[in-house]
Coordinates of C-alpha atoms and ligand atoms in Angstrom, one line a residue:
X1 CA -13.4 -11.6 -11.0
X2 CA -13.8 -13.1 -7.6
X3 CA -16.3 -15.4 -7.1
X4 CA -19.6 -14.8 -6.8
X5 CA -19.8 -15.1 -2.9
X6 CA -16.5 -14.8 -1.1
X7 CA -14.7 -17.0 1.1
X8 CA -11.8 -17.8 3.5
X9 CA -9.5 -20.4 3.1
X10 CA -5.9 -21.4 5.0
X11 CA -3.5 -19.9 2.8
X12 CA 0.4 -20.4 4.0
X13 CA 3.0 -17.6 4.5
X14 CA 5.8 -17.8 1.6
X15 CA 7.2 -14.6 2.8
X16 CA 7.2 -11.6 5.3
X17 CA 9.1 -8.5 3.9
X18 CA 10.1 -5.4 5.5
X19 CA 9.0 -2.2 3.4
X20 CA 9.6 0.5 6.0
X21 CA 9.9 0.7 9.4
X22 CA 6.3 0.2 10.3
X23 CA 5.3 -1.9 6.8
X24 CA 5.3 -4.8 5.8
X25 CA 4.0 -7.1 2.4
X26 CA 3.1 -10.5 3.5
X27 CA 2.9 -13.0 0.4
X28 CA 0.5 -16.0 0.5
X29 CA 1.3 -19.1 -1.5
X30 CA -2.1 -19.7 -3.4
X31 CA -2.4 -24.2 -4.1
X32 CA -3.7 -25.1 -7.6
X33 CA -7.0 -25.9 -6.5
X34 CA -7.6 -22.6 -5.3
X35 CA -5.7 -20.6 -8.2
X36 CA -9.0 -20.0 -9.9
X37 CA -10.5 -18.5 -6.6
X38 CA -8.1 -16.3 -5.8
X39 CA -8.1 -14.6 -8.9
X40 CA -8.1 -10.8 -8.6
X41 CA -8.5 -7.5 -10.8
X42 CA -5.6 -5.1 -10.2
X43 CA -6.9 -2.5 -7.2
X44 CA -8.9 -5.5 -5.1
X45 CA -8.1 -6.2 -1.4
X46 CA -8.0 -9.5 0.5
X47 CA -9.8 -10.0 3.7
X48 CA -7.5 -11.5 6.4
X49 CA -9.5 -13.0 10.1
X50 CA -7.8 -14.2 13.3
X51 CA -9.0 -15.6 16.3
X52 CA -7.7 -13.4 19.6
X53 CA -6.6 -15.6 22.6
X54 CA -10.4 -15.3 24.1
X55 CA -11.8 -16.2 20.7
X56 CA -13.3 -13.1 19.4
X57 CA -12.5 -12.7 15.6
X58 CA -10.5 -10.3 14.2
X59 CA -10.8 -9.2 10.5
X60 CA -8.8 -6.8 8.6
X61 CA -8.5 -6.3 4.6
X62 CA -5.6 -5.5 3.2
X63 CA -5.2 -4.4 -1.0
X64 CA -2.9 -6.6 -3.0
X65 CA 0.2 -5.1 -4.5
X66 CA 1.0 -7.4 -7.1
X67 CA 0.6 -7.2 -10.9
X68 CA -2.5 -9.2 -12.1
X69 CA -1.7 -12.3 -13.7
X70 CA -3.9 -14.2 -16.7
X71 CA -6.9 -16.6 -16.5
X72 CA -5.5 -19.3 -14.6
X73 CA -5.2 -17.1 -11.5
X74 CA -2.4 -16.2 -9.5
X75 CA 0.7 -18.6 -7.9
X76 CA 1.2 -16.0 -5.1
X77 CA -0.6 -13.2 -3.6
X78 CA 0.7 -10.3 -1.9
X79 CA -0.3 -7.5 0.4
X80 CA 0.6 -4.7 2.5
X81 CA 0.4 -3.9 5.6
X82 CA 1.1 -0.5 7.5
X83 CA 1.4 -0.6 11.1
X84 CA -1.7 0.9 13.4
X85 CA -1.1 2.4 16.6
X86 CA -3.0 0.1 18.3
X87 CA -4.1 -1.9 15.6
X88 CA -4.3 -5.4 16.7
X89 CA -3.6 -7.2 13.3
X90 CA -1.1 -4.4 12.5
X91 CA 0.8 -5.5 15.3
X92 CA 0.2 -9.2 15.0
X93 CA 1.4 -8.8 11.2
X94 CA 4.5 -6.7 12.4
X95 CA 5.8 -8.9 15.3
X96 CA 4.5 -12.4 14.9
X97 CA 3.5 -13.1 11.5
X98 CA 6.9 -15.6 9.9
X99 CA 6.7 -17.6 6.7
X100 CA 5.3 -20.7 7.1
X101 CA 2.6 -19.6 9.3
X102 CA -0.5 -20.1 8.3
X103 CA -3.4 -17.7 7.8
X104 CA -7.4 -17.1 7.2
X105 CA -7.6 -15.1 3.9
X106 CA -10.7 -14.3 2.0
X107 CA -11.2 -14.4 -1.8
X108 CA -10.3 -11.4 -3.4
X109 CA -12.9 -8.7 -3.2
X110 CA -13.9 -4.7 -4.2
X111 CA -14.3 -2.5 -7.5
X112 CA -11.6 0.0 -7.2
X113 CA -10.2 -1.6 -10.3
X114 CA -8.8 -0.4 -13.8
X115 CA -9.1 -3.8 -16.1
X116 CA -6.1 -2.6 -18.7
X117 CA -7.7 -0.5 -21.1
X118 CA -5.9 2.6 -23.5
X119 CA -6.1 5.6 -22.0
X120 CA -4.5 8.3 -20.0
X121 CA -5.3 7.5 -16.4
X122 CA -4.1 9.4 -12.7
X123 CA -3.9 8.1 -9.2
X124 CA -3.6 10.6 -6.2
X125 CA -2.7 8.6 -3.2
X126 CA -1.2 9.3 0.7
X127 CA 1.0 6.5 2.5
X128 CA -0.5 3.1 2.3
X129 CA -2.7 4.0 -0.4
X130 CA -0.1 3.5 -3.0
X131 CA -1.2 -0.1 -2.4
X132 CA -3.6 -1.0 -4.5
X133 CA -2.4 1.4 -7.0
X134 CA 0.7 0.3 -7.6
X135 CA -1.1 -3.2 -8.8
X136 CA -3.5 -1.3 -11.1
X137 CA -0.5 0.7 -12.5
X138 CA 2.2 -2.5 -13.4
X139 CA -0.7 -4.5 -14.4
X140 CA -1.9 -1.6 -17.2
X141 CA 1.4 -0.8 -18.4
X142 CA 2.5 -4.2 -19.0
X143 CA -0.7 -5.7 -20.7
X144 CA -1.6 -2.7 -22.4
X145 CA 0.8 -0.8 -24.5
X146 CA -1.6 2.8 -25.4
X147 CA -2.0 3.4 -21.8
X148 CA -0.6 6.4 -19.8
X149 CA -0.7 6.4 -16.2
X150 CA 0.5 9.9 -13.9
X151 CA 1.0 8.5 -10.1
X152 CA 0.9 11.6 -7.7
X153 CA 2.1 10.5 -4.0
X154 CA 2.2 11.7 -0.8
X155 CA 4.0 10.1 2.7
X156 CA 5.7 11.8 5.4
X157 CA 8.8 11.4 4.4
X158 CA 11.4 9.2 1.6
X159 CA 12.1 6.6 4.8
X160 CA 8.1 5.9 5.8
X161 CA 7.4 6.1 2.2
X162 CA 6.0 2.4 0.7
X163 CA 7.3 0.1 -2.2
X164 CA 10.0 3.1 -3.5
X165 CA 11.6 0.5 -5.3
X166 CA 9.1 -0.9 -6.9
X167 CA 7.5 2.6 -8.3
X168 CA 11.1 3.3 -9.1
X169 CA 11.1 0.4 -11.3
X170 CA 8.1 1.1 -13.1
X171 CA 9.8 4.5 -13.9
X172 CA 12.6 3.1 -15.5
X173 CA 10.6 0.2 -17.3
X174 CA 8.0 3.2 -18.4
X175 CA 10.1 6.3 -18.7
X176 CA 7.6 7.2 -21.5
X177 CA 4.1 6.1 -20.1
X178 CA 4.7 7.0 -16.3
X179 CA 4.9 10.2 -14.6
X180 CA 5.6 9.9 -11.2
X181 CA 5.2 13.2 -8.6
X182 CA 6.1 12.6 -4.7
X183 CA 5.2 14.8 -2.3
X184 CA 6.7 14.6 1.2
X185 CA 5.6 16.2 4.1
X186 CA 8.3 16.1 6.1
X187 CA 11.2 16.8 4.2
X188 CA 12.8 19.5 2.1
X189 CA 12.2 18.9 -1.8
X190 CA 13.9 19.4 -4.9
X191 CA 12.8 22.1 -6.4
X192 CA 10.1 22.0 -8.6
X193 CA 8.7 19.4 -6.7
X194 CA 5.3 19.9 -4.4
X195 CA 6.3 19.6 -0.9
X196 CA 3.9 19.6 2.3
X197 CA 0.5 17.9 2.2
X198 CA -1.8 17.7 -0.8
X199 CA -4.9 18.9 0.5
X200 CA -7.4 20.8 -2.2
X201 CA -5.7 24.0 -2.8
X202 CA -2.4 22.3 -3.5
X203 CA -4.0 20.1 -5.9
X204 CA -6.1 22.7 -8.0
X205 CA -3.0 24.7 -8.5
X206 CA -0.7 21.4 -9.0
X207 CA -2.6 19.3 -11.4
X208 CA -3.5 21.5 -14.6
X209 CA 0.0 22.2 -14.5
X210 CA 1.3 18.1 -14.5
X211 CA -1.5 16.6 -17.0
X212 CA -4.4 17.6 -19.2
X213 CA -6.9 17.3 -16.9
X214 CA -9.9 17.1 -18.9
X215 CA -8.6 14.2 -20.6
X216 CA -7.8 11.7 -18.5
X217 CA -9.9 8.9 -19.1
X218 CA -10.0 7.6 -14.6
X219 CA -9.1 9.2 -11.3
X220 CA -7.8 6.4 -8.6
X221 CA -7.8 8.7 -5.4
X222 CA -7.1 5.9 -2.3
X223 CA -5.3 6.7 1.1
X224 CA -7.0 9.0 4.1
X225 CA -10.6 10.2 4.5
X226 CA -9.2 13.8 4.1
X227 CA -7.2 13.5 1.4
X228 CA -9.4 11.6 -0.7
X229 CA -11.9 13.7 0.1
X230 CA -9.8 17.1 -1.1
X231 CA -8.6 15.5 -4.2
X232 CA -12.2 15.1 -5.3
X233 CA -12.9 18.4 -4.6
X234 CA -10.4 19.6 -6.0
X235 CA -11.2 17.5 -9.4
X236 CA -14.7 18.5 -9.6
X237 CA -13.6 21.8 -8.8
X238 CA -11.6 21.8 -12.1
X239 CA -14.6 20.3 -14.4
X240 CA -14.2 16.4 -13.9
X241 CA -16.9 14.1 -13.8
X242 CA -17.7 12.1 -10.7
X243 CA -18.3 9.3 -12.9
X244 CA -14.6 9.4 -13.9
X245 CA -13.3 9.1 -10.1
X246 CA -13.1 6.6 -7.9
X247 CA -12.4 6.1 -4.7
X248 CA -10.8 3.9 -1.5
X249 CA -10.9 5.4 1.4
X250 CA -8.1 3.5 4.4
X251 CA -8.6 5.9 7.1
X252 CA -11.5 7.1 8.6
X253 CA -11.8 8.2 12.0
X254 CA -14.8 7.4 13.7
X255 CA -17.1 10.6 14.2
X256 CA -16.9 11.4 11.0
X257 CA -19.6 9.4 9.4
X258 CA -22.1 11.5 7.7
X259 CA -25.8 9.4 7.6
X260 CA -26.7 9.0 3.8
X261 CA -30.0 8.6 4.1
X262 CA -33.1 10.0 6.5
X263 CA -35.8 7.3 6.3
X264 CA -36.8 6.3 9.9
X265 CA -35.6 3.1 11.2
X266 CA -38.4 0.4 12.6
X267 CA -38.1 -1.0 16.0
X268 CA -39.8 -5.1 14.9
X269 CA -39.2 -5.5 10.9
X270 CA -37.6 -8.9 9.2
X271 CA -34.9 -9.2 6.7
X272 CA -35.1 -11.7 4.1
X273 CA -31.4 -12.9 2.6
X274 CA -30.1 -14.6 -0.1
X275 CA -26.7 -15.6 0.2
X276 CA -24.6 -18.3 -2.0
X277 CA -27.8 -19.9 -3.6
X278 CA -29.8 -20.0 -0.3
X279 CA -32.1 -17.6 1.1
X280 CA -33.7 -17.0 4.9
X281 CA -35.5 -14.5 6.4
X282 CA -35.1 -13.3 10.2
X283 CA -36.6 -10.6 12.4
X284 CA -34.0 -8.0 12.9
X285 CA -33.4 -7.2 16.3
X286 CA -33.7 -3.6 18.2
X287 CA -30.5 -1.6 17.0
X288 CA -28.5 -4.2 15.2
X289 CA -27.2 -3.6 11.2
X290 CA -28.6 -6.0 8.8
X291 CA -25.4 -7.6 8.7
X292 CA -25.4 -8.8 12.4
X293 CA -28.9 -10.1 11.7
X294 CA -28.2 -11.8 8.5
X295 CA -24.5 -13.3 10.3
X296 CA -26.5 -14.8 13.8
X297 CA -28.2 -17.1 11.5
X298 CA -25.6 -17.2 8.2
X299 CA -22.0 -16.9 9.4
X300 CA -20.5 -17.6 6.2
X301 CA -22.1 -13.9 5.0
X302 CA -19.0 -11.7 3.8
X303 CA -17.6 -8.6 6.0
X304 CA -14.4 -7.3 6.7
X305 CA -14.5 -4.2 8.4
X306 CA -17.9 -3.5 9.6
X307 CA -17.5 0.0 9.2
X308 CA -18.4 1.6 5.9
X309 CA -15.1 1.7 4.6
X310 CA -13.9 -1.9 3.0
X311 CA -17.5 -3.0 0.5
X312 CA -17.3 -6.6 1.8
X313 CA -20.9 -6.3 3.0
X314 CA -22.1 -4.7 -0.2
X315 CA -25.7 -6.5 -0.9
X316 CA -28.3 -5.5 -3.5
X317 CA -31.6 -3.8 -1.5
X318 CA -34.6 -6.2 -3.8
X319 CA -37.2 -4.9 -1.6
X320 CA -38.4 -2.6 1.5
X321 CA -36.0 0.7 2.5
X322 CA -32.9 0.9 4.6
X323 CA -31.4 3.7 6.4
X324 CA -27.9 4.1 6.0
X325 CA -25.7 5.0 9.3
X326 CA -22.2 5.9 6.9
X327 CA -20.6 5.1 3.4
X328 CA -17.3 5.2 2.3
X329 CA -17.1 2.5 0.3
X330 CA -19.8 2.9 -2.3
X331 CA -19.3 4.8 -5.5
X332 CA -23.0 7.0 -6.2
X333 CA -23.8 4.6 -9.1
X334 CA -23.7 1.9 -7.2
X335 CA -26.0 3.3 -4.5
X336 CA -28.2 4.4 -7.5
X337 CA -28.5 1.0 -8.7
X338 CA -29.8 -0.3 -5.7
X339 CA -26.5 -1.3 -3.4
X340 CA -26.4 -0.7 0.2
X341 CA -24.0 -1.6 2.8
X342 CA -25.2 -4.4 5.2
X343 CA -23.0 -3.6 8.1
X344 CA -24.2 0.1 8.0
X345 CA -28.4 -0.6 6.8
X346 CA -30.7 -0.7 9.4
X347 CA -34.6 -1.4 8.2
X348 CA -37.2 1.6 7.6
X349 CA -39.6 -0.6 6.4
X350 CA -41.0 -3.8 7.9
X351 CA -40.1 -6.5 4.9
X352 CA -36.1 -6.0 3.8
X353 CA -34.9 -8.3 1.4
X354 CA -31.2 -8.1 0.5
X355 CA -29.5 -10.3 -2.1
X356 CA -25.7 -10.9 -1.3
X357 CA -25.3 -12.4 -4.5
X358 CA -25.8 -10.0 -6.8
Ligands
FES401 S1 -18.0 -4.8 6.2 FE1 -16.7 -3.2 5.4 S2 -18.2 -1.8 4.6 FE2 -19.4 -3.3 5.6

């Protein structure tokens, strides 16, 4: 869907809108000549890069919540952004960004996508996850008309709680093909209604009671490290496939990062890259990822978040072994087939060849 290797480009501001008190969607006016590039699947996420005052670069990505559109690629693109504590494009987004502005933005990148399909599908998401769900969900309900889709949420509370009106529209659109369960933290419910967090034992007594578990056809759980991570528990704990399931994690403290592989790392060992059609080969220096070997001599190689979470870096492994310091972002088949994550790979043997790609 996006192209082969991505890239940024200056794409102006059409609008800044206020979702909540600490959200906001930013919408990019996309030119003709780039319409094609910018073409996304419904669930992908745009990279966005700033240079700070002292000129260090700054990248963030953020998913786009708008439906899909057809072949000729999209007019407009728009994302969401919650606010950090701390977070320096967050804040940037929140108290400087105005329409009319100009910004970096990256062609549209990552696979937690649903291409409209029949089918029952289910999304469990917490705050700013709804994100790139709520683009999967308007995109498969209007283009396909045998598809189901059950949306369970979770935000603090009604007032923190992201694109209400637009999930209320798809209610009223859908009443038939969209089941929508909100769970707040923070506030008294309705009864009937979950309240308090969905962690795993909520969710295992919750969901065989909402859907037919067994037969949904995809899982889209995106939001927190810890709530992903219990809804998938919870799913396999009730019989469903991991091949059915898939996953964006937003949140992950650092810490956390379980290694994903044990192979030993090599202090002198060279990685070979190809990268838009060209290929080059560098030794890696002591300690660094693949990715900051591959980016001292190719800048234009893609990252976002250097951090195991976004799948910007994602690179086929053609020869040699890596070691793998974290992964969020890779699903097991892809890992299986060969992908690793350059920002996180570091060499265990001496010849590495990566292909970005792929
Ligand atoms: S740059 Fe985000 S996972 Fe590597």
């Amino acid at each position: 869907m996006a192209a082969a290797t991505s890239r940024f480009h200056r794409l102006r501001v059409a609008a800044v809108d206020r979702l909540t008190d600490d959200s906001v969607a930013l919408t990019f006016a996309v030119p003709p000549e780039l319409r094609a590039e910018y073409r996304y699947a419904p669930g992908q996420h745009l990279a966005i890069r700033r240079f700070a005052d002292g000129g260090a670069e700054i990248r963030r990505t953020y998913s786009v919540c708008s439906p899909a559109v057809g072949e000729d690629g999209p007019t407009e693109v728009r994302v969401g952004v919650r606010l950090v504590e701390g977070g320096e494009f967050s804040t940037y987004a929140h108290k400087e960004i105005a329409a009319g502005d100009e910004l970096e933005v990256m062609t549209p990148a990552g696979r937690f996508t649903l291409e409209p399909r029949p089918g029952h599908f289910a999304a469990i998401v917490g705050g700013s996850g709804i994100t790139p769900v709520l683009s999967i969900v308007a995109t498969l309900l209007a283009r396909e008309p045998e598809a189901r889709f059950c949306l369970i949420r979770s935000d603090r509370s009604a007032a923190s709680t992201m694109f209400l009106e637009e999930v209320a529209d798809l209610k009223d659109r859908y009443p038939q093909r969209f089941q929508l369960v909100t769970a707040l933290s923070r506030e008294e419910q309705q009864a009937g209604l979950p309240s308090g967090r969905l962690d795993e034992e909520r969710l295992t007594g919750l969901l065989p009671a909402l859907l037919p578990v067994e037969q949904i056809d995809g899982w889209f759980l995106c939001g927190p490290l810890g709530l992903v991570q219990g809804a998938e528990r919870a799913l396999r704990g009730l019989g469903v496939r991991r091949a059915r399931i898939h996953e964006e994690i937003f949140h992950v403290d650092s810490g956390t990062a379980p290694a994903t592989s044990t192979a030993p790392a090599l202090a002198h060992s060279t990685v070979t890259a190809q990268l838009d059609g060209r290929s080059g080969s560098w030794p890696v220096q002591d300690g660094e990822s693949l990715l900051e070997t591959v980016l001292r001599n190719r800048p234009d190689a893609p990252y976002a978040c250097k951090g195991g979470v976004c799948g910007t870096c994602r690179a086929f492994l053609v020869t040699g072994e890596v070691r793998m310091d974290r992964n969020y972002a890779l699903e097991p088949e892809e890992t299986e087939a060969g992908y690793v994550l350059a920002c996180q790979s570091h060499p265990a043997t001496e010849q590495v060849e990566l292909d970005f790609d792929r």
